[in-house]
CSV table of C-alpha atoms and ligand atoms in Angstrom, one decimal:
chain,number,residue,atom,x,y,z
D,15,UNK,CA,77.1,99.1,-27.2
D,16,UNK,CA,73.4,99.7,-27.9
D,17,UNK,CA,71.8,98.1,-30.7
D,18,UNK,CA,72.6,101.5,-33.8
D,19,UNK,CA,75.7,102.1,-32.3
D,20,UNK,CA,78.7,102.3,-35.0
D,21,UNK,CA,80.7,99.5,-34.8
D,22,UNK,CA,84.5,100.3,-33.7
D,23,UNK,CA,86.7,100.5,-36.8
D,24,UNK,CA,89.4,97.4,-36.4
D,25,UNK,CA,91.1,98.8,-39.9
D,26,UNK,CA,91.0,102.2,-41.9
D,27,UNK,CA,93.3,102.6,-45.0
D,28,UNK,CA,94.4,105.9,-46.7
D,29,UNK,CA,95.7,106.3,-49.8
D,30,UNK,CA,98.3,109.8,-50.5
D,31,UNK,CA,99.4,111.3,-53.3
D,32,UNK,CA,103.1,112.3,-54.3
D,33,UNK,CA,103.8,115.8,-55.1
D,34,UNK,CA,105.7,117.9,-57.6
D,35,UNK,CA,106.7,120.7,-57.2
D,36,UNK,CA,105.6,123.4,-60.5
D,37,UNK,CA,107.5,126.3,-59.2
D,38,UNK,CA,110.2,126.3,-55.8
D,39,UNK,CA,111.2,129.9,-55.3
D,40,UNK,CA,113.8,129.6,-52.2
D,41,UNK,CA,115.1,132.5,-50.2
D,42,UNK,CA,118.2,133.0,-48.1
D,43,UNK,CA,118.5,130.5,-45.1
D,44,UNK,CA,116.8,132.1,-42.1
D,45,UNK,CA,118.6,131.7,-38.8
D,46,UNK,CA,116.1,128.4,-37.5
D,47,UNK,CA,117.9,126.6,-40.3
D,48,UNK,CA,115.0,126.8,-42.7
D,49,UNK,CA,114.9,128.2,-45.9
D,50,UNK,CA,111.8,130.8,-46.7
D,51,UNK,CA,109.7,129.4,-49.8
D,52,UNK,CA,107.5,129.9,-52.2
D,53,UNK,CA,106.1,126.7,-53.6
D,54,UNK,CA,103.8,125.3,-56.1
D,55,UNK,CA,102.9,122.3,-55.5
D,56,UNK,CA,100.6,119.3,-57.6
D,57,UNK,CA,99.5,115.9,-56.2
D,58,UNK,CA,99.9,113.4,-59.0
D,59,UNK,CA,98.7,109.9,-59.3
D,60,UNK,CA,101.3,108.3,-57.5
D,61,UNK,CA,100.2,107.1,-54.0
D,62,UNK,CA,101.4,105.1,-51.0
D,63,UNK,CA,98.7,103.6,-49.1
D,64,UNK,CA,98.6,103.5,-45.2
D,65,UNK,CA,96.7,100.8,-43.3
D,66,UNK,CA,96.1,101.6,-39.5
D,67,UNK,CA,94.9,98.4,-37.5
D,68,UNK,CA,93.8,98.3,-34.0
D,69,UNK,CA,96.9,96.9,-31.7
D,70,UNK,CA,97.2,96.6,-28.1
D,71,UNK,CA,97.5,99.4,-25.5
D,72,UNK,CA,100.6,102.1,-26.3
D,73,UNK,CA,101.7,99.9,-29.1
D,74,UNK,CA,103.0,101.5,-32.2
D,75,UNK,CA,104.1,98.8,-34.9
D,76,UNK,CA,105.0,98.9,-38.5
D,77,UNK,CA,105.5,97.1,-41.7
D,78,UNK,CA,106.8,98.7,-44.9
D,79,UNK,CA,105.7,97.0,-48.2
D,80,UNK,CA,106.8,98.2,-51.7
D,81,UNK,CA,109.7,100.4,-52.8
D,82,UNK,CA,111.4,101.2,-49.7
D,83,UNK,CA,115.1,101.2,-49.7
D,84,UNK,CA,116.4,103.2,-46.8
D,85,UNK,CA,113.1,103.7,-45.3
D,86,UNK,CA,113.6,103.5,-41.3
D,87,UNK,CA,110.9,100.9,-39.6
D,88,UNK,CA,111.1,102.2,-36.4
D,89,UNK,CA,110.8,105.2,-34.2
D,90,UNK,CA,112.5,107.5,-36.6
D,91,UNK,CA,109.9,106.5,-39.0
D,92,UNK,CA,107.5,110.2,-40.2
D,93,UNK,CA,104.8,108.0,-39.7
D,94,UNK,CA,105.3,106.4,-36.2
D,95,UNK,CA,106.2,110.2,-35.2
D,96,UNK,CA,102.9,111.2,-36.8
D,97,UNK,CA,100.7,108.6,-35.0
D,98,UNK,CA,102.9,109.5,-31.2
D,99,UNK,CA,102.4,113.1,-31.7
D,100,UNK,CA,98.4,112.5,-32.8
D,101,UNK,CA,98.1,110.4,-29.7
D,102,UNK,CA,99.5,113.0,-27.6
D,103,UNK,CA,98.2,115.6,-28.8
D,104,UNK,CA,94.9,114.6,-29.5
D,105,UNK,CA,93.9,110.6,-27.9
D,106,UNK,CA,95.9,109.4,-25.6
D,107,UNK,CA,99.9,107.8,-25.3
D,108,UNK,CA,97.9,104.4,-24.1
D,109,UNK,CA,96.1,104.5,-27.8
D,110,UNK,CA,98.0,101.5,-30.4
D,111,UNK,CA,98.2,100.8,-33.7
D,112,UNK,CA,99.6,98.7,-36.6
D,113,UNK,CA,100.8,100.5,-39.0
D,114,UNK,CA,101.6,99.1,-42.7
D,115,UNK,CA,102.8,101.4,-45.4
D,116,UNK,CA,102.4,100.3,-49.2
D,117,UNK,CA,104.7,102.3,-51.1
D,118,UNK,CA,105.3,103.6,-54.6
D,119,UNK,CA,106.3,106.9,-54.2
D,120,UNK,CA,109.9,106.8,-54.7
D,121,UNK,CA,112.2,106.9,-51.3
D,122,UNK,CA,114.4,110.4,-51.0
D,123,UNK,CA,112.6,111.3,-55.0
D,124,UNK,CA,111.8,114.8,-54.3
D,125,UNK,CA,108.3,113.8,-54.1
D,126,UNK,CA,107.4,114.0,-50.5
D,127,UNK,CA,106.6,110.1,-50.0
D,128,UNK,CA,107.8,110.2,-46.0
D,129,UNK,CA,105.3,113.2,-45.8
D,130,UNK,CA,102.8,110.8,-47.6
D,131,UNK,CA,103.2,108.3,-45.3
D,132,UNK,CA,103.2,111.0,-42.5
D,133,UNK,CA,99.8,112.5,-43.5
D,134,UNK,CA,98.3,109.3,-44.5
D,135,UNK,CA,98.9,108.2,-40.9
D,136,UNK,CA,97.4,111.2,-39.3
D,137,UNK,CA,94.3,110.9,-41.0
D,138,UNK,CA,94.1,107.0,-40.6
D,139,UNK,CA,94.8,107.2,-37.1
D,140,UNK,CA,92.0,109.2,-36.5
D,141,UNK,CA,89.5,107.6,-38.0
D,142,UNK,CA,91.0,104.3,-36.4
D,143,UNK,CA,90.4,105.7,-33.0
D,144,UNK,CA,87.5,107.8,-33.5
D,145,UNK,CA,89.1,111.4,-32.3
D,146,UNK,CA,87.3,114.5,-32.1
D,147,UNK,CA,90.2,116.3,-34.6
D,148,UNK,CA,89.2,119.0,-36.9
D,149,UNK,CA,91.3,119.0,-40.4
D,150,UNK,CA,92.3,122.3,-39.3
D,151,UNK,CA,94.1,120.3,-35.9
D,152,UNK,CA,95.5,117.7,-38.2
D,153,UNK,CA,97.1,120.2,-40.7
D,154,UNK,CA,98.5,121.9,-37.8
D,155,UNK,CA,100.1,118.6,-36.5
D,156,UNK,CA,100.8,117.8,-40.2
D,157,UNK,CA,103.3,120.8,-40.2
D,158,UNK,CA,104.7,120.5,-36.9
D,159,UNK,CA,106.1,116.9,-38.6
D,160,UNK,CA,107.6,118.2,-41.9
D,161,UNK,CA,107.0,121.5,-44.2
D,162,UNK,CA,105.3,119.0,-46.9
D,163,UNK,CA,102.9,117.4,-44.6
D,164,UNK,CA,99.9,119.5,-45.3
D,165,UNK,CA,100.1,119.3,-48.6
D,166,UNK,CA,100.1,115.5,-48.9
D,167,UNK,CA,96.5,116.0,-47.0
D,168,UNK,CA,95.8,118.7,-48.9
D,169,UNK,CA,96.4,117.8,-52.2
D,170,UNK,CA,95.4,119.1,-55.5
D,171,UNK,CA,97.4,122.3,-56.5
D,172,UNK,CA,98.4,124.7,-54.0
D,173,UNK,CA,100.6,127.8,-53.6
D,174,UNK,CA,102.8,126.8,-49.9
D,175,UNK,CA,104.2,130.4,-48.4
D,176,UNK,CA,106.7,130.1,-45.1
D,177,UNK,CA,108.7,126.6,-44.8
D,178,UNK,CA,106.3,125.5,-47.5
D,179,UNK,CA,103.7,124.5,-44.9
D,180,UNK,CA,100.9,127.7,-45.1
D,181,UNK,CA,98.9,126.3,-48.0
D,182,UNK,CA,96.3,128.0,-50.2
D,183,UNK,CA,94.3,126.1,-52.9
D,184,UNK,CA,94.6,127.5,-56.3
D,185,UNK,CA,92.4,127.0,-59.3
D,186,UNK,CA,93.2,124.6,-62.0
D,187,UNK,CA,91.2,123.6,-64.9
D,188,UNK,CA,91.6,120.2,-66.5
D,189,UNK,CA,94.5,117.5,-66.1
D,190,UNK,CA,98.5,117.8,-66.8
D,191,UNK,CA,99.9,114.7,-68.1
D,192,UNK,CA,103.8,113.9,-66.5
D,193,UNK,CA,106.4,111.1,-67.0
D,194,UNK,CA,108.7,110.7,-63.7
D,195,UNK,CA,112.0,109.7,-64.7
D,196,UNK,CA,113.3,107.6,-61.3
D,197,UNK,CA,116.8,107.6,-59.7
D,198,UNK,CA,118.6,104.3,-58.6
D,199,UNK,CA,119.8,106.6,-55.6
D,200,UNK,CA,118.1,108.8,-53.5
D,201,UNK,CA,119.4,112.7,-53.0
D,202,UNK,CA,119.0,114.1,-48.7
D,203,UNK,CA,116.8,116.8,-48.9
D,204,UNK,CA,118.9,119.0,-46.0
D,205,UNK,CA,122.3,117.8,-48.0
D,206,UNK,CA,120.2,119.6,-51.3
D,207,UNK,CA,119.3,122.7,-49.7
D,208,UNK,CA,123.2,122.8,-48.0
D,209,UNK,CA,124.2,122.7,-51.9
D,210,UNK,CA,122.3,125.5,-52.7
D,211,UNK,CA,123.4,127.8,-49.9
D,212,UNK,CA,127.0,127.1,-50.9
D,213,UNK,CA,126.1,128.0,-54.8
D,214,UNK,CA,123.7,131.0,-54.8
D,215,UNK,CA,123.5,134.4,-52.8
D,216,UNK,CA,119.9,134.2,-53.2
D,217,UNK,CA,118.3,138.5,-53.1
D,218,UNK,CA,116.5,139.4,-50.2
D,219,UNK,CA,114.0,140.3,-52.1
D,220,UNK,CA,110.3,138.8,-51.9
D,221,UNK,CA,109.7,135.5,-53.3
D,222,UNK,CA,106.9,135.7,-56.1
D,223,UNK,CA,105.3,133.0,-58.3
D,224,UNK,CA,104.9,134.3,-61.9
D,225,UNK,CA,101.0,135.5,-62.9
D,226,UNK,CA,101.7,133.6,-66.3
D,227,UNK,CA,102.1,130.5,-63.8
D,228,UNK,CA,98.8,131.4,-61.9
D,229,UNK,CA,97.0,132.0,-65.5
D,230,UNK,CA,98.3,128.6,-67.3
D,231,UNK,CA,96.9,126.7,-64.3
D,232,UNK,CA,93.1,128.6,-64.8
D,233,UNK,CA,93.5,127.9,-68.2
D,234,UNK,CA,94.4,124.2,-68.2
D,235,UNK,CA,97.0,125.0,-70.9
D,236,UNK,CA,99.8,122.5,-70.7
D,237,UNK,CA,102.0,124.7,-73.7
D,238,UNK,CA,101.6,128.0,-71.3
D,239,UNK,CA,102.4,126.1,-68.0
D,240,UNK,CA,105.7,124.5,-69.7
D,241,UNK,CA,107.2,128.2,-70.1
D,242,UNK,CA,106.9,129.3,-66.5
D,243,UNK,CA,107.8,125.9,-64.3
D,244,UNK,CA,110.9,126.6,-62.2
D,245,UNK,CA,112.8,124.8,-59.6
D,246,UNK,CA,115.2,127.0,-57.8
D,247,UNK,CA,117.0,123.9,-56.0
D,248,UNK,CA,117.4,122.4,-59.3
D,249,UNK,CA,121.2,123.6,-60.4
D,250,UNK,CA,121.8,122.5,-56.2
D,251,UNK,CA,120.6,119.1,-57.1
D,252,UNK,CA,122.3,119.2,-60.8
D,253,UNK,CA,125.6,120.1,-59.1
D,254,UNK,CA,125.3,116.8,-56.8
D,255,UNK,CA,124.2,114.4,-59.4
D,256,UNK,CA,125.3,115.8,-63.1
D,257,UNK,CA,124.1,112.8,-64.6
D,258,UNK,CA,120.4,114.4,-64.1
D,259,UNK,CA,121.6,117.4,-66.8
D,260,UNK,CA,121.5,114.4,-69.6
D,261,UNK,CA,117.8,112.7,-68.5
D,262,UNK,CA,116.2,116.3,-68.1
D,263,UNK,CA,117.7,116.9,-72.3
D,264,UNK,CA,117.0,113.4,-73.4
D,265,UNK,CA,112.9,114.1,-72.1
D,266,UNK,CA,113.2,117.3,-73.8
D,267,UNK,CA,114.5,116.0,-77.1
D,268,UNK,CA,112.0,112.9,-76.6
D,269,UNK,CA,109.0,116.0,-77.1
D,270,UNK,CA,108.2,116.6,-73.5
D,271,UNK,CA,106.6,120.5,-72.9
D,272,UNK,CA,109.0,121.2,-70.0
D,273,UNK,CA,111.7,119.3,-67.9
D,274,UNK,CA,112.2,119.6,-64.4
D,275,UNK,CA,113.9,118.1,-61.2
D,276,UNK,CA,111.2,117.5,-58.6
D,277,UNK,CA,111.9,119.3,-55.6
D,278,UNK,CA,115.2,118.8,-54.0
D,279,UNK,CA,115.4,115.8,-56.6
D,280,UNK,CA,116.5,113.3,-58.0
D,281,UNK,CA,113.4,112.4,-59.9
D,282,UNK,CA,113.2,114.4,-63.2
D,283,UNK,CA,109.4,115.5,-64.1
D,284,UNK,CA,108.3,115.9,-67.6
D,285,UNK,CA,105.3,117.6,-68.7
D,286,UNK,CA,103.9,116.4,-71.8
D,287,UNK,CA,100.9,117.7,-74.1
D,288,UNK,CA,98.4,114.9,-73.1
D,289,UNK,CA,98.6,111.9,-72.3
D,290,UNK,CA,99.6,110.1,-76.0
D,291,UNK,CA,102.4,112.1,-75.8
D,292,UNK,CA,103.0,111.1,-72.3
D,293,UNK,CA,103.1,107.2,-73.5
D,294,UNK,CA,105.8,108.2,-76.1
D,295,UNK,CA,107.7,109.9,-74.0
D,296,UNK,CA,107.7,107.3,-70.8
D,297,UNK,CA,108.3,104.5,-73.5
D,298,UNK,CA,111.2,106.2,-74.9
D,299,UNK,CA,112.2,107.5,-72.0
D,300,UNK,CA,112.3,103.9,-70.3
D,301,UNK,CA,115.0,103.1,-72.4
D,302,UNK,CA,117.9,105.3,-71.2
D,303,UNK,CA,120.3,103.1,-69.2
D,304,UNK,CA,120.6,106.3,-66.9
D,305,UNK,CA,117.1,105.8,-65.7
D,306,UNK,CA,115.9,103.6,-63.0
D,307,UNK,CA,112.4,103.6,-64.0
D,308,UNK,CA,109.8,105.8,-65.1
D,309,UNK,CA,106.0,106.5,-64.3
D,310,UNK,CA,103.2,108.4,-66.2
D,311,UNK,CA,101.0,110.5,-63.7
D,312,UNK,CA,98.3,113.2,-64.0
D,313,UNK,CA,97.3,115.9,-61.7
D,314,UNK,CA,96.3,117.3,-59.9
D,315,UNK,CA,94.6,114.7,-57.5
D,316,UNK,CA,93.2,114.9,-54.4
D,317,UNK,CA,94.9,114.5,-51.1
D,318,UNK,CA,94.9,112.0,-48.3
D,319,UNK,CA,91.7,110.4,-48.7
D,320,UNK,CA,90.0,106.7,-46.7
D,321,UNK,CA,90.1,104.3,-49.0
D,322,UNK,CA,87.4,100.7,-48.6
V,23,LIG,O1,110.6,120.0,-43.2
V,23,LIG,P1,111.4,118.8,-43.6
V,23,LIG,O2,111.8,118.0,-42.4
V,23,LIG,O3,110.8,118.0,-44.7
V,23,LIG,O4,112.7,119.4,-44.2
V,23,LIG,C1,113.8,118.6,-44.4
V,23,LIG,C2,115.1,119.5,-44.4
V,23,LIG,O5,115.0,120.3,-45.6
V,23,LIG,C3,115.2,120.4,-43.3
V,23,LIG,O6,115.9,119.8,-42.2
V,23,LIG,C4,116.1,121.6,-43.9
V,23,LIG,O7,117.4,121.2,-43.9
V,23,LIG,C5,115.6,121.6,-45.3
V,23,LIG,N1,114.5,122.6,-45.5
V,23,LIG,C6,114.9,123.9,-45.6
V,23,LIG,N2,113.9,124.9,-45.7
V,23,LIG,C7,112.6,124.6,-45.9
V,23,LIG,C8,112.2,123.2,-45.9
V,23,LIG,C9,113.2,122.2,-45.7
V,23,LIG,O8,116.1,124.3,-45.4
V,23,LIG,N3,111.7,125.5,-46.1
């Protein structure tokens, strides 16, 4: 090494954002097994962080920390199959790593935290071992692993067209102020969208995000962003786990703006007016025997990003 030379990284850790998901228009299955979409996503300040440390030759190890009931720490892991395909793909199958994942984003919530993890290990990992990968390469990876990938690296708020995975940015003024209301239990994504397919001949007709949607996000204006939210897997999710219908009505009666399962669920999002009403709602809302736990958040934040 010569005497300016950068030092090699030994340890690079990434923090990620959870999503929710402001509007998820879903159309008939197509005949891959995927559904087409139309999805408006927000990063919010809930984040699992992902430390990459060197490790010997080829080695791919993990440790999970935090909230992770169910979470696989192996192979089957998003995260180890982020780091194999990055190697592959992009380093080389000899490169190693340690991988730890700290996590708060809620396992199976309808928040994308295995796509966190995911996306915060492609971006570690390629710090760690210094690869010549463009963001565009790692958002391509990103969505070869899972249609929520990108956004996690992503972040911020962004419209998601195809599986979900082709991302634009869209402007948004100011912060939105949520309360999470957590599940004990998780809810399977595929067993979600399998739900929804059974209950709904959904029109062949294009999928569209409502203007007034687009406009309430410019305008920063909680009140006009509360009237347009929309989860089309929502009744799917309802219909698994009725006991949602009574947390989404208690958050509305508690004064939250808007009610809303998260993705393909379970956690119910509220949006509130600012962020006093936020605290009264999460306190009230912490309460209710039917709710595991509950957050306050704000978004949108930004995506995958190194962390000291
Ligand atoms: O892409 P990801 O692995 O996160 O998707 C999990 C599951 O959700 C898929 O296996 C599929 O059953 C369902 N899905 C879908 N249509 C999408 C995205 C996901 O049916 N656009």
């Amino acid at each position: 090494m010569s005497a300016d030379a950068e030092p090699e990284l030994e340890l690079v850790r990434v923090r990620v954002p959870a999503k929710i998901n402001l509007a998820l228009r879903v159309g008939p299955r197509s005949e891959d097994g995927y559904h087409p979409l139309v999805n408006v996503f927000q990063a919010v300040s809930l984040f699992d962080d992902v430390t990459a440390e060197t490790a010997p030759g080829g080695e791919v190890g993990l440790q999970l920390v935090g909230e992770q009931p169910g979470v696989p720490a192996d192979e089957d892991n998003l995260a180890v199959r982020a780091v194999r395909l990055l190697a592959a793909e992009h380093g080389d199958p000899g490169l190693g790593v340690r991988l730890t994942l700290r996590k708060t984003i809620p396992v199976a919530g309808g928040m994308a935290g295995g796509s966190a993890d995911a996306a915060g290990a492609l971006l570690a990992c390629s710090v760690l071992w210094d690869l010549d990968v463009q963001p565009d390469q790692l958002t391509a990876l990103a969505a070869r692993l899972g249609a929520d990938v990108p956004f996690a690296l992503l972040g911020g708020t962004a419209i998601g067209t195809g599986r979900g995975d082709v991302l634009a940015p869209v402007l948004s003024r100011g912060t939105f102020h949520w309360v999470l209301g957590l599940s004990a239990q998780g809810l399977s994504t595929p067993r979600v969208f399998a739900r929804f397919d059974e209950l709904s001949t959904p029109a062949e007709e294009p999928l569209e995000v409502p203007d007034a949607l687009m406009e309430a996000l410019r305008t920063g204006r909680a009140e006009a962003l509360a009237g347009v939210v929309g989860n089309d897997l929502q009744a799917a999710a309802l219909d698994l786990r009725p006991d949602l219908a009574d947390v989404l009505e208690r958050g509305r009666r508690l004064g939250a703006l808007a009610a809303l399962v998260s993705g393909s669920g379970p956690t119910c999002a509220f949006l509130c007016a600012d962020e006093s009403a936020a605290i009264d709602v999460s306190t009230k809302l912490g309460r209710e025997p039917a709710v595991h736990a509950v957050r306050r958040v704000h978004g949108p934040v930004e995506g995958a990003r190194l962390i000291s």
